[in-house]
mmCIF file of N, CA and C in Angstrom:
data_model
loop_
_atom_site.group_PDB
_atom_site.id
_atom_site.type_symbol
_atom_site.label_atom_id
_atom_site.label_comp_id
_atom_site.label_asym_id
_atom_site.label_seq_id
_atom_site.Cartn_x
_atom_site.Cartn_y
_atom_site.Cartn_z
ATOM 1 N N LEU A 244 22.558 51.172 21.283
ATOM 2 C CA LEU A 244 22.147 50.645 22.538
ATOM 3 C C LEU A 244 22.695 51.449 23.649
ATOM 4 N N ARG A 245 22.057 51.687 24.677
ATOM 5 C CA ARG A 245 22.501 52.366 25.853
ATOM 6 C C ARG A 245 22.864 51.316 26.946
ATOM 7 N N HIS A 246 24.067 51.555 27.497
ATOM 8 C CA HIS A 246 24.417 50.624 28.596
ATOM 9 C C HIS A 246 24.175 51.227 30.025
ATOM 10 N N ARG A 247 23.976 50.417 31.047
ATOM 11 C CA ARG A 247 23.819 50.927 32.475
ATOM 12 C C ARG A 247 24.744 51.895 32.824
ATOM 13 N N GLY A 248 24.358 52.906 33.387
ATOM 14 C CA GLY A 248 25.348 53.957 33.966
ATOM 15 C C GLY A 248 25.900 54.861 32.891
ATOM 16 N N ALA A 249 25.212 54.878 31.761
ATOM 17 C CA ALA A 249 25.667 55.795 30.704
ATOM 18 C C ALA A 249 24.626 56.839 30.395
ATOM 19 N N ALA A 250 25.112 58.034 30.020
ATOM 20 C CA ALA A 250 24.188 59.144 29.569
ATOM 21 C C ALA A 250 24.064 58.932 28.157
ATOM 22 N N PRO A 251 22.858 59.487 27.546
ATOM 23 C CA PRO A 251 22.768 59.379 26.129
ATOM 24 C C PRO A 251 23.818 60.259 25.387
ATOM 25 N N ARG A 252 24.266 59.639 24.277
ATOM 26 C CA ARG A 252 25.381 60.338 23.503
ATOM 27 C C ARG A 252 24.902 61.770 23.297
ATOM 28 N N GLY A 253 25.909 62.635 23.381
ATOM 29 C CA GLY A 253 25.596 64.106 23.309
ATOM 30 C C GLY A 253 25.320 64.665 24.655
ATOM 31 N N ALA A 254 25.775 64.047 25.753
ATOM 32 C CA ALA A 254 25.535 64.586 27.038
ATOM 33 C C ALA A 254 26.256 65.872 27.199
ATOM 34 N N ALA A 255 25.876 66.835 28.185
ATOM 35 C CA ALA A 255 26.555 68.079 28.265
ATOM 36 C C ALA A 255 28.012 67.826 28.495
ATOM 37 N N PRO A 256 28.846 68.790 28.214
ATOM 38 C CA PRO A 256 30.284 68.766 28.504
ATOM 39 C C PRO A 256 30.629 68.456 29.937
ATOM 40 N N VAL A 257 31.551 67.721 30.182
ATOM 41 C CA VAL A 257 31.989 67.400 31.530
ATOM 42 C C VAL A 257 32.188 68.607 32.463
ATOM 43 N N ASN A 258 31.519 68.678 33.494
ATOM 44 C CA ASN A 258 31.706 69.593 34.567
ATOM 45 C C ASN A 258 31.824 68.922 35.874
ATOM 46 N N LEU A 259 32.941 69.136 36.623
ATOM 47 C CA LEU A 259 33.251 68.379 37.818
ATOM 48 C C LEU A 259 32.233 68.605 38.870
ATOM 49 N N ALA A 260 31.865 69.835 39.102
ATOM 50 C CA ALA A 260 30.806 70.069 40.159
ATOM 51 C C ALA A 260 29.460 69.257 39.858
ATOM 52 N N ASP A 261 29.079 69.300 38.568
ATOM 53 C CA ASP A 261 27.806 68.664 38.248
ATOM 54 C C ASP A 261 27.905 67.040 38.356
ATOM 55 N N ILE A 262 29.074 66.622 37.969
ATOM 56 C CA ILE A 262 29.270 65.123 38.102
ATOM 57 C C ILE A 262 29.308 64.749 39.655
ATOM 58 N N MET A 263 29.944 65.499 40.443
ATOM 59 C CA MET A 263 30.013 65.250 41.926
ATOM 60 C C MET A 263 28.585 65.231 42.505
ATOM 61 N N ASP A 264 27.790 66.301 42.049
ATOM 62 C CA ASP A 264 26.330 66.359 42.606
ATOM 63 C C ASP A 264 25.595 65.121 42.146
ATOM 64 N N GLU A 265 25.755 64.631 40.963
ATOM 65 C CA GLU A 265 24.869 63.574 40.363
ATOM 66 C C GLU A 265 25.424 62.264 41.040
ATOM 67 N N LEU A 266 26.693 62.099 41.275
ATOM 68 C CA LEU A 266 27.166 60.896 42.076
ATOM 69 C C LEU A 266 26.477 60.820 43.402
ATOM 70 N N GLY A 267 26.377 62.075 44.088
ATOM 71 C CA GLY A 267 25.652 62.183 45.301
ATOM 72 C C GLY A 267 24.134 61.781 45.193
ATOM 73 N N ASP A 268 23.557 62.184 44.110
ATOM 74 C CA ASP A 268 22.188 61.752 43.834
ATOM 75 C C ASP A 268 22.061 60.214 43.825
ATOM 76 N N ALA A 269 23.000 59.577 43.010
ATOM 77 C CA ALA A 269 22.919 58.117 42.944
ATOM 78 C C ALA A 269 23.180 57.471 44.340
ATOM 79 N N LEU A 270 24.031 57.955 45.152
ATOM 80 C CA LEU A 270 24.224 57.415 46.403
ATOM 81 C C LEU A 270 23.066 57.635 47.409
ATOM 82 N N GLU A 271 22.297 58.694 47.275
ATOM 83 C CA GLU A 271 21.139 58.860 48.109
ATOM 84 C C GLU A 271 20.084 57.844 47.955
ATOM 85 N N THR A 272 20.196 57.005 46.922
ATOM 86 C CA THR A 272 19.169 55.993 46.906
ATOM 87 C C THR A 272 19.375 54.816 47.853
ATOM 88 N N ILE A 273 20.574 54.834 48.511
ATOM 89 C CA ILE A 273 20.818 53.791 49.485
ATOM 90 C C ILE A 273 20.210 54.438 50.847
ATOM 91 N N GLU A 274 19.255 53.626 51.299
ATOM 92 C CA GLU A 274 18.485 54.079 52.609
ATOM 93 C C GLU A 274 19.452 54.283 53.778
ATOM 94 N N GLY A 275 19.285 55.309 54.414
ATOM 95 C CA GLY A 275 20.017 55.562 55.727
ATOM 96 C C GLY A 275 21.529 56.088 55.571
ATOM 97 N N LEU A 276 21.984 56.129 54.238
ATOM 98 C CA LEU A 276 23.319 56.560 53.960
ATOM 99 C C LEU A 276 23.464 58.098 54.117
ATOM 100 N N ARG A 277 24.191 58.731 54.800
ATOM 101 C CA ARG A 277 24.427 60.241 54.782
ATOM 102 C C ARG A 277 25.378 60.482 53.652
ATOM 103 N N VAL A 278 24.957 61.333 52.782
ATOM 104 C CA VAL A 278 25.801 61.630 51.499
ATOM 105 C C VAL A 278 26.363 63.077 51.507
ATOM 106 N N PHE A 279 27.635 63.189 51.224
ATOM 107 C CA PHE A 279 28.331 64.441 51.163
ATOM 108 C C PHE A 279 28.730 64.521 49.692
ATOM 109 N N ARG A 280 28.323 65.609 48.931
ATOM 110 C CA ARG A 280 28.841 65.738 47.604
ATOM 111 C C ARG A 280 30.161 66.374 47.338
ATOM 112 N N TRP A 281 30.849 66.745 48.430
ATOM 113 C CA TRP A 281 32.203 67.244 48.428
ATOM 114 C C TRP A 281 32.791 66.928 49.785
ATOM 115 N N PRO A 282 34.151 66.923 49.883
ATOM 116 C CA PRO A 282 34.762 66.563 51.222
ATOM 117 C C PRO A 282 34.212 67.447 52.361
ATOM 118 N N THR A 283 34.052 66.769 53.564
ATOM 119 C CA THR A 283 33.535 67.422 54.613
ATOM 120 C C THR A 283 34.618 67.181 55.870
ATOM 121 N N GLU A 284 34.505 68.189 56.780
ATOM 122 C CA GLU A 284 35.430 68.071 57.948
ATOM 123 C C GLU A 284 35.022 67.020 58.959
ATOM 124 N N THR A 285 33.596 66.973 59.136
ATOM 125 C CA THR A 285 33.029 66.069 60.162
ATOM 126 C C THR A 285 31.957 65.188 59.478
ATOM 127 N N LEU A 286 31.713 63.983 60.016
ATOM 128 C CA LEU A 286 30.530 63.170 59.441
ATOM 129 C C LEU A 286 30.264 62.184 60.511
ATOM 130 N N THR A 287 29.021 61.657 60.458
ATOM 131 C CA THR A 287 28.565 60.691 61.321
ATOM 132 C C THR A 287 28.249 59.326 60.468
ATOM 133 N N PRO A 288 28.897 58.310 60.692
ATOM 134 C CA PRO A 288 28.592 57.022 59.955
ATOM 135 C C PRO A 288 27.182 56.605 60.111
ATOM 136 N N PRO A 289 26.539 55.780 59.227
ATOM 137 C CA PRO A 289 27.274 55.524 57.795
ATOM 138 C C PRO A 289 27.182 56.654 56.974
ATOM 139 N N ALA A 290 28.149 57.060 56.250
ATOM 140 C CA ALA A 290 28.248 58.117 55.316
ATOM 141 C C ALA A 290 29.106 57.804 54.201
ATOM 142 N N ALA A 291 28.831 58.626 53.041
ATOM 143 C CA ALA A 291 29.559 58.522 51.852
ATOM 144 C C ALA A 291 30.053 59.903 51.442
ATOM 145 N N VAL A 292 31.281 60.102 51.060
ATOM 146 C CA VAL A 292 31.869 61.370 50.677
ATOM 147 C C VAL A 292 32.316 61.249 49.206
ATOM 148 N N VAL A 293 31.762 62.182 48.466
ATOM 149 C CA VAL A 293 32.285 62.181 46.989
ATOM 150 C C VAL A 293 33.494 63.111 47.100
ATOM 151 N N ASP A 294 34.600 62.604 46.811
ATOM 152 C CA ASP A 294 35.960 63.323 46.862
ATOM 153 C C ASP A 294 36.262 63.898 45.465
ATOM 154 N N TYR A 295 37.313 64.785 45.466
ATOM 155 C CA TYR A 295 37.817 65.279 44.171
ATOM 156 C C TYR A 295 38.700 64.206 43.448
ATOM 157 N N PRO A 296 38.702 64.329 42.002
ATOM 158 C CA PRO A 296 39.223 63.284 41.270
ATOM 159 C C PRO A 296 40.735 62.945 41.592
ATOM 160 N N ASP A 297 41.156 61.756 41.490
ATOM 161 C CA ASP A 297 42.443 61.341 41.617
ATOM 162 C C ASP A 297 43.232 61.844 40.433
ATOM 163 N N ASP A 298 42.635 61.725 39.269
ATOM 164 C CA ASP A 298 43.193 62.204 37.985
ATOM 165 C C ASP A 298 42.138 62.740 37.176
ATOM 166 N N TYR A 299 42.524 63.658 36.126
ATOM 167 C CA TYR A 299 41.584 64.054 35.204
ATOM 168 C C TYR A 299 42.277 64.286 33.789
ATOM 169 N N THR A 300 41.802 63.634 32.862
ATOM 170 C CA THR A 300 42.446 63.560 31.581
ATOM 171 C C THR A 300 41.627 64.295 30.590
ATOM 172 N N PHE A 301 42.318 65.256 29.767
ATOM 173 C CA PHE A 301 41.752 65.932 28.802
ATOM 174 C C PHE A 301 41.915 65.271 27.384
ATOM 175 N N ASP A 302 41.142 65.470 26.431
ATOM 176 C CA ASP A 302 41.390 65.146 25.052
ATOM 177 C C ASP A 302 41.684 63.721 24.754
ATOM 178 N N GLY A 303 40.879 62.779 25.322
ATOM 179 C CA GLY A 303 40.920 61.442 25.011
ATOM 180 C C GLY A 303 40.698 61.041 23.520
ATOM 181 N N THR A 304 40.036 61.849 22.981
ATOM 182 C CA THR A 304 39.907 61.764 21.555
ATOM 183 C C THR A 304 40.140 63.158 20.958
ATOM 184 N N SER A 305 40.321 63.301 19.709
ATOM 185 C CA SER A 305 40.732 64.639 19.008
ATOM 186 C C SER A 305 39.662 65.666 19.095
ATOM 187 N N GLY A 306 40.089 66.882 19.112
ATOM 188 C CA GLY A 306 39.148 67.916 19.098
ATOM 189 C C GLY A 306 38.254 68.126 20.289
ATOM 190 N N ARG A 307 38.890 67.971 21.534
ATOM 191 C CA ARG A 307 38.121 67.961 22.779
ATOM 192 C C ARG A 307 36.977 67.039 22.907
ATOM 193 N N GLY A 308 37.139 65.890 22.177
ATOM 194 C CA GLY A 308 36.196 64.962 22.079
ATOM 195 C C GLY A 308 35.749 64.218 23.368
ATOM 196 N N MET A 309 36.689 63.912 24.214
ATOM 197 C CA MET A 309 36.420 63.094 25.449
ATOM 198 C C MET A 309 37.293 63.402 26.582
ATOM 199 N N ASP A 310 36.811 63.727 27.717
ATOM 200 C CA ASP A 310 37.562 63.918 28.876
ATOM 201 C C ASP A 310 37.279 62.678 29.872
ATOM 202 N N GLY A 311 38.197 62.371 30.776
ATOM 203 C CA GLY A 311 37.978 61.388 31.755
ATOM 204 C C GLY A 311 38.562 61.673 33.116
ATOM 205 N N MET A 312 38.058 60.996 34.116
ATOM 206 C CA MET A 312 38.600 61.281 35.431
ATOM 207 C C MET A 312 38.144 60.073 36.277
ATOM 208 N N THR A 313 38.934 59.854 37.489
ATOM 209 C CA THR A 313 38.580 58.819 38.444
ATOM 210 C C THR A 313 38.291 59.648 39.694
ATOM 211 N N ILE A 314 37.093 59.466 40.163
ATOM 212 C CA ILE A 314 36.549 60.101 41.407
ATOM 213 C C ILE A 314 36.514 59.029 42.480
ATOM 214 N N PRO A 315 37.212 59.319 43.622
ATOM 215 C CA PRO A 315 37.032 58.383 44.786
ATOM 216 C C PRO A 315 35.762 58.726 45.591
ATOM 217 N N ILE A 316 35.079 57.615 46.030
ATOM 218 C CA ILE A 316 33.863 57.808 47.002
ATOM 219 C C ILE A 316 34.305 57.115 48.201
ATOM 220 N N VAL A 317 34.335 57.823 49.302
ATOM 221 C CA VAL A 317 34.742 57.281 50.602
ATOM 222 C C VAL A 317 33.452 56.823 51.319
ATOM 223 N N LEU A 318 33.344 55.563 51.646
ATOM 224 C CA LEU A 318 32.266 55.092 52.401
ATOM 225 C C LEU A 318 32.688 54.827 53.860
ATOM 226 N N VAL A 319 32.222 55.454 54.872
ATOM 227 C CA VAL A 319 32.629 55.278 56.202
ATOM 228 C C VAL A 319 31.444 54.517 56.840
ATOM 229 N N ALA A 320 31.698 53.289 57.388
ATOM 230 C CA ALA A 320 30.727 52.429 57.829
ATOM 231 C C ALA A 320 30.448 52.502 59.319
ATOM 232 N N GLY A 321 31.526 52.789 60.193
ATOM 233 C CA GLY A 321 31.344 52.773 61.597
ATOM 234 C C GLY A 321 32.627 52.440 62.238
ATOM 235 N N ARG A 322 32.565 52.422 63.618
ATOM 236 C CA ARG A 322 33.794 52.197 64.353
ATOM 237 C C ARG A 322 34.496 50.958 63.901
ATOM 238 N N ALA A 323 35.766 51.010 63.820
ATOM 239 C CA ALA A 323 36.674 49.944 63.213
ATOM 240 C C ALA A 323 36.513 48.730 64.207
ATOM 241 N N SER A 324 36.389 48.947 65.514
ATOM 242 C CA SER A 324 36.365 47.841 66.487
ATOM 243 C C SER A 324 35.059 47.182 66.592
ATOM 244 N N ASP A 325 33.916 47.701 65.887
ATOM 245 C CA ASP A 325 32.651 47.042 66.119
ATOM 246 C C ASP A 325 32.295 46.009 65.044
ATOM 247 N N ARG A 326 31.862 44.915 65.530
ATOM 248 C CA ARG A 326 31.418 43.822 64.484
ATOM 249 C C ARG A 326 30.350 44.319 63.568
ATOM 250 N N ALA A 327 29.449 45.065 64.201
ATOM 251 C CA ALA A 327 28.302 45.599 63.375
ATOM 252 C C ALA A 327 28.818 46.456 62.178
ATOM 253 N N SER A 328 29.875 47.218 62.387
ATOM 254 C CA SER A 328 30.424 48.118 61.442
ATOM 255 C C SER A 328 31.067 47.256 60.193
ATOM 256 N N ARG A 329 31.704 46.139 60.569
ATOM 257 C CA ARG A 329 32.177 45.143 59.551
ATOM 258 C C ARG A 329 31.014 44.658 58.717
ATOM 259 N N ASN A 330 30.011 44.299 59.378
ATOM 260 C CA ASN A 330 28.756 43.704 58.637
ATOM 261 C C ASN A 330 28.201 44.855 57.733
ATOM 262 N N ASN A 331 28.003 46.062 58.317
ATOM 263 C CA ASN A 331 27.470 47.163 57.371
ATOM 264 C C ASN A 331 28.408 47.372 56.132
ATOM 265 N N LEU A 332 29.751 47.502 56.474
ATOM 266 C CA LEU A 332 30.689 47.748 55.336
ATOM 267 C C LEU A 332 30.651 46.631 54.345
ATOM 268 N N ALA A 333 30.355 45.304 54.676
ATOM 269 C CA ALA A 333 30.328 44.184 53.792
ATOM 270 C C ALA A 333 29.120 44.470 52.890
ATOM 271 N N ARG A 334 27.991 44.882 53.473
ATOM 272 C CA ARG A 334 26.795 45.125 52.494
ATOM 273 C C ARG A 334 26.867 46.205 51.565
ATOM 274 N N TYR A 335 27.474 47.339 52.028
ATOM 275 C CA TYR A 335 27.876 48.434 51.123
ATOM 276 C C TYR A 335 28.786 48.014 49.964
ATOM 277 N N CYS A 336 29.673 47.109 50.184
ATOM 278 C CA CYS A 336 30.707 46.589 49.262
ATOM 279 C C CYS A 336 30.279 45.500 48.392
ATOM 280 N N ASP A 337 29.065 44.978 48.608
ATOM 281 C CA ASP A 337 28.553 43.961 47.654
ATOM 282 C C ASP A 337 28.398 44.499 46.262
ATOM 283 N N GLY A 338 28.522 43.639 45.307
ATOM 284 C CA GLY A 338 28.471 44.043 43.864
ATOM 285 C C GLY A 338 27.080 44.416 43.361
ATOM 286 N N SER A 339 26.042 43.963 44.175
ATOM 287 C CA SER A 339 24.647 44.178 43.846
ATOM 288 C C SER A 339 23.743 44.217 45.143
ATOM 289 N N GLY A 340 22.594 44.700 44.895
ATOM 290 C CA GLY A 340 21.638 44.787 46.114
ATOM 291 C C GLY A 340 21.246 46.178 46.523
ATOM 292 N N GLU A 341 20.315 46.238 47.380
ATOM 293 C CA GLU A 341 19.835 47.636 47.792
ATOM 294 C C GLU A 341 20.861 48.434 48.490
ATOM 295 N N TRP A 342 21.796 47.820 49.142
ATOM 296 C CA TRP A 342 22.765 48.555 50.040
ATOM 297 C C TRP A 342 24.102 48.721 49.187
ATOM 298 N N SER A 343 24.227 48.207 47.984
ATOM 299 C CA SER A 343 25.460 48.217 47.182
ATOM 300 C C SER A 343 25.738 49.544 46.678
ATOM 301 N N VAL A 344 26.956 50.073 46.961
ATOM 302 C CA VAL A 344 27.478 51.376 46.359
ATOM 303 C C VAL A 344 27.568 51.262 44.914
ATOM 304 N N LYS A 345 28.278 50.087 44.498
ATOM 305 C CA LYS A 345 28.478 49.809 43.122
ATOM 306 C C LYS A 345 27.122 49.840 42.326
ATOM 307 N N ALA A 346 26.140 49.147 42.825
ATOM 308 C CA ALA A 346 24.905 49.096 42.116
ATOM 309 C C ALA A 346 24.274 50.359 42.067
ATOM 310 N N ALA A 347 24.359 51.320 43.098
ATOM 311 C CA ALA A 347 23.790 52.596 43.097
ATOM 312 C C ALA A 347 24.475 53.508 42.038
ATOM 313 N N ILE A 348 25.820 53.365 41.991
ATOM 314 C CA ILE A 348 26.600 54.234 41.041
ATOM 315 C C ILE A 348 26.356 53.694 39.610
ATOM 316 N N ASP A 349 26.432 52.489 39.425
ATOM 317 C CA ASP A 349 26.353 51.918 38.047
ATOM 318 C C ASP A 349 25.006 52.041 37.459
ATOM 319 N N GLY A 350 23.974 51.970 38.434
ATOM 320 C CA GLY A 350 22.610 51.951 38.012
ATOM 321 C C GLY A 350 21.976 53.286 37.721
ATOM 322 N N HIS A 351 22.451 54.348 38.038
ATOM 323 C CA HIS A 351 21.923 55.602 37.927
ATOM 324 C C HIS A 351 21.877 56.064 36.482
ATOM 325 N N ALA A 352 20.815 56.831 36.138
ATOM 326 C CA ALA A 352 20.681 57.355 34.729
ATOM 327 C C ALA A 352 21.422 58.730 34.723
ATOM 328 N N TYR A 353 22.693 58.864 34.256
ATOM 329 C CA TYR A 353 23.432 59.986 34.311
ATOM 330 C C TYR A 353 23.087 60.980 33.171
ATOM 331 N N THR A 354 23.068 62.304 33.396
ATOM 332 C CA THR A 354 22.844 63.335 32.431
ATOM 333 C C THR A 354 24.082 64.193 32.212
ATOM 334 N N THR A 355 25.045 64.017 33.049
ATOM 335 C CA THR A 355 26.374 64.995 33.105
ATOM 336 C C THR A 355 27.521 64.393 32.478
ATOM 337 N N CYS A 356 27.455 63.185 31.879
ATOM 338 C CA CYS A 356 28.571 62.540 31.285
ATOM 339 C C CYS A 356 28.114 61.287 30.548
ATOM 340 N N ASP A 357 29.034 60.694 29.798
ATOM 341 C CA ASP A 357 28.662 59.625 28.825
ATOM 342 C C ASP A 357 28.692 58.264 29.620
ATOM 343 N N SER A 358 29.703 58.104 30.491
ATOM 344 C CA SER A 358 29.947 56.729 31.092
ATOM 345 C C SER A 358 30.397 56.868 32.586
ATOM 346 N N VAL A 359 29.832 56.016 33.497
ATOM 347 C CA VAL A 359 30.179 56.037 34.818
ATOM 348 C C VAL A 359 30.320 54.540 35.292
ATOM 349 N N ARG A 360 31.460 54.148 35.887
ATOM 350 C CA ARG A 360 31.572 52.826 36.317
ATOM 351 C C ARG A 360 32.355 52.770 37.637
ATOM 352 N N ALA A 361 31.814 52.083 38.667
ATOM 353 C CA ALA A 361 32.532 51.773 39.881
ATOM 354 C C ALA A 361 33.439 50.610 39.607
ATOM 355 N N GLY A 362 34.698 51.018 39.393
ATOM 356 C CA GLY A 362 35.654 49.955 38.916
ATOM 357 C C GLY A 362 36.437 49.174 39.910
ATOM 358 N N GLY A 363 36.327 49.649 41.191
ATOM 359 C CA GLY A 363 37.060 48.906 42.212
ATOM 360 C C GLY A 363 36.998 49.618 43.514
ATOM 361 N N MET A 364 37.678 48.986 44.638
ATOM 362 C CA MET A 364 37.633 49.696 45.950
ATOM 363 C C MET A 364 38.833 49.184 46.673
ATOM 364 N N GLU A 365 39.129 50.001 47.685
ATOM 365 C CA GLU A 365 40.214 49.572 48.742
ATOM 366 C C GLU A 365 39.695 49.868 50.005
ATOM 367 N N PHE A 366 40.139 49.087 50.997
ATOM 368 C CA PHE A 366 39.680 49.318 52.370
ATOM 369 C C PHE A 366 40.681 50.138 53.086
ATOM 370 N N GLY A 367 40.122 50.876 54.030
ATOM 371 C CA GLY A 367 41.000 51.811 54.834
ATOM 372 C C GLY A 367 40.401 52.232 56.190
ATOM 373 N N LEU A 368 41.038 53.124 56.800
ATOM 374 C CA LEU A 368 40.532 53.637 58.107
ATOM 375 C C LEU A 368 40.299 55.257 57.934
ATOM 376 N N TRP A 369 39.392 55.716 58.702
ATOM 377 C CA TRP A 369 39.018 57.088 58.745
ATOM 378 C C TRP A 369 38.973 57.525 60.256
ATOM 379 N N THR A 370 39.641 58.636 60.540
ATOM 380 C CA THR A 370 39.797 59.021 61.941
ATOM 381 C C THR A 370 38.876 60.383 62.033
ATOM 382 N N GLU A 371 38.105 60.366 63.068
ATOM 383 C CA GLU A 371 37.125 61.477 63.271
ATOM 384 C C GLU A 371 37.178 61.675 64.791
ATOM 385 N N ASN A 372 37.529 62.856 65.398
ATOM 386 C CA ASN A 372 37.517 63.121 66.727
ATOM 387 C C ASN A 372 38.159 61.886 67.589
ATOM 388 N N SER A 373 39.244 61.573 67.055
ATOM 389 C CA SER A 373 40.183 60.468 67.693
ATOM 390 C C SER A 373 39.443 59.080 67.667
ATOM 391 N N ILE A 374 38.425 58.992 66.943
ATOM 392 C CA ILE A 374 37.769 57.687 66.782
ATOM 393 C C ILE A 374 38.082 57.089 65.381
ATOM 394 N N LEU A 375 38.546 55.809 65.413
ATOM 395 C CA LEU A 375 38.948 55.110 64.211
ATOM 396 C C LEU A 375 37.800 54.433 63.611
ATOM 397 N N TYR A 376 37.403 54.791 62.383
ATOM 398 C CA TYR A 376 36.270 54.134 61.590
ATOM 399 C C TYR A 376 36.807 53.273 60.481
ATOM 400 N N ILE A 377 36.127 52.179 60.182
ATOM 401 C CA ILE A 377 36.509 51.412 58.887
ATOM 402 C C ILE A 377 35.735 51.962 57.708
ATOM 403 N N SER A 378 36.519 51.956 56.645
ATOM 404 C CA SER A 378 35.945 52.601 55.438
ATOM 405 C C SER A 378 36.354 51.791 54.134
ATOM 406 N N ALA A 379 35.813 52.147 53.107
ATOM 407 C CA ALA A 379 36.099 51.610 51.725
ATOM 408 C C ALA A 379 36.174 52.826 50.800
ATOM 409 N N VAL A 380 37.068 52.886 49.956
ATOM 410 C CA VAL A 380 37.271 53.957 48.934
ATOM 411 C C VAL A 380 36.905 53.337 47.539
ATOM 412 N N PHE A 381 35.891 53.714 46.976
ATOM 413 C CA PHE A 381 35.447 53.245 45.690
ATOM 414 C C PHE A 381 36.073 54.133 44.586
ATOM 415 N N SER A 382 36.632 53.579 43.545
ATOM 416 C CA SER A 382 37.154 54.272 42.365
ATOM 417 C C SER A 382 36.063 54.273 41.326
ATOM 418 N N VAL A 383 35.640 55.518 40.975
ATOM 419 C CA VAL A 383 34.612 55.719 39.980
ATOM 420 C C VAL A 383 35.127 56.225 38.640
ATOM 421 N N ASP A 384 35.073 55.541 37.511
ATOM 422 C CA ASP A 384 35.709 56.015 36.378
ATOM 423 C C ASP A 384 34.536 56.708 35.539
ATOM 424 N N ILE A 385 34.907 57.942 35.152
ATOM 425 C CA ILE A 385 33.956 58.838 34.424
ATOM 426 C C ILE A 385 34.504 59.218 33.085
ATOM 427 N N THR A 386 33.703 59.220 32.029
ATOM 428 C CA THR A 386 34.110 59.799 30.691
ATOM 429 C C THR A 386 32.934 60.690 30.281
ATOM 430 N N GLY A 387 33.214 61.605 29.359
ATOM 431 C CA GLY A 387 32.255 62.503 28.826
ATOM 432 C C GLY A 387 32.773 63.505 27.898
ATOM 433 N N PRO A 388 32.007 64.256 27.127
ATOM 434 C CA PRO A 388 32.408 65.191 26.190
ATOM 435 C C PRO A 388 33.364 66.361 26.817
ATOM 436 N N GLY A 389 34.433 66.751 26.101
ATOM 437 C CA GLY A 389 35.215 67.796 26.592
ATOM 438 C C GLY A 389 34.495 69.125 26.375
ATOM 439 N N THR A 390 34.788 70.186 27.199
ATOM 440 C CA THR A 390 34.183 71.459 27.031
ATOM 441 C C THR A 390 34.966 72.178 25.867
ATOM 442 N N THR A 391 34.193 73.004 25.124
ATOM 443 C CA THR A 391 34.832 73.727 24.017
ATOM 444 C C THR A 391 34.755 75.138 24.111
ATOM 445 N N THR A 392 34.265 75.739 25.264
ATOM 446 C CA THR A 392 34.256 77.200 25.375
ATOM 447 C C THR A 392 35.275 77.634 26.440
#
């Protein structure tokens, strides 16, 4: 049986750039969300940034069988002082629904890895041109076959 957010067994070996691109593809299913597949110097909310992994683990099983990583996705909703920004952030942080980052990440049919799961999030602030924005950082757990070449 195949579970949500999983690639078929035998997916291509883990490649960071491919995974970041595919996470961006999943996020683009959220209407009106600007998506960056790697860190950017400037953005206009609402926006999501696929960041580089917090950690990357090789050889979860023997013989290069499984690699894993946790990739942060930064969701910038709007000015921290605006009530509408709070309401927008709340809908992106829902566990399900058309605006849910978790639902978009977990519901995508991945081909670049075996398993993807939005495991949690933390709230924070993002500063852009001296403007303070409210944000959420989603931790996305990824596993897939290790490369052998």
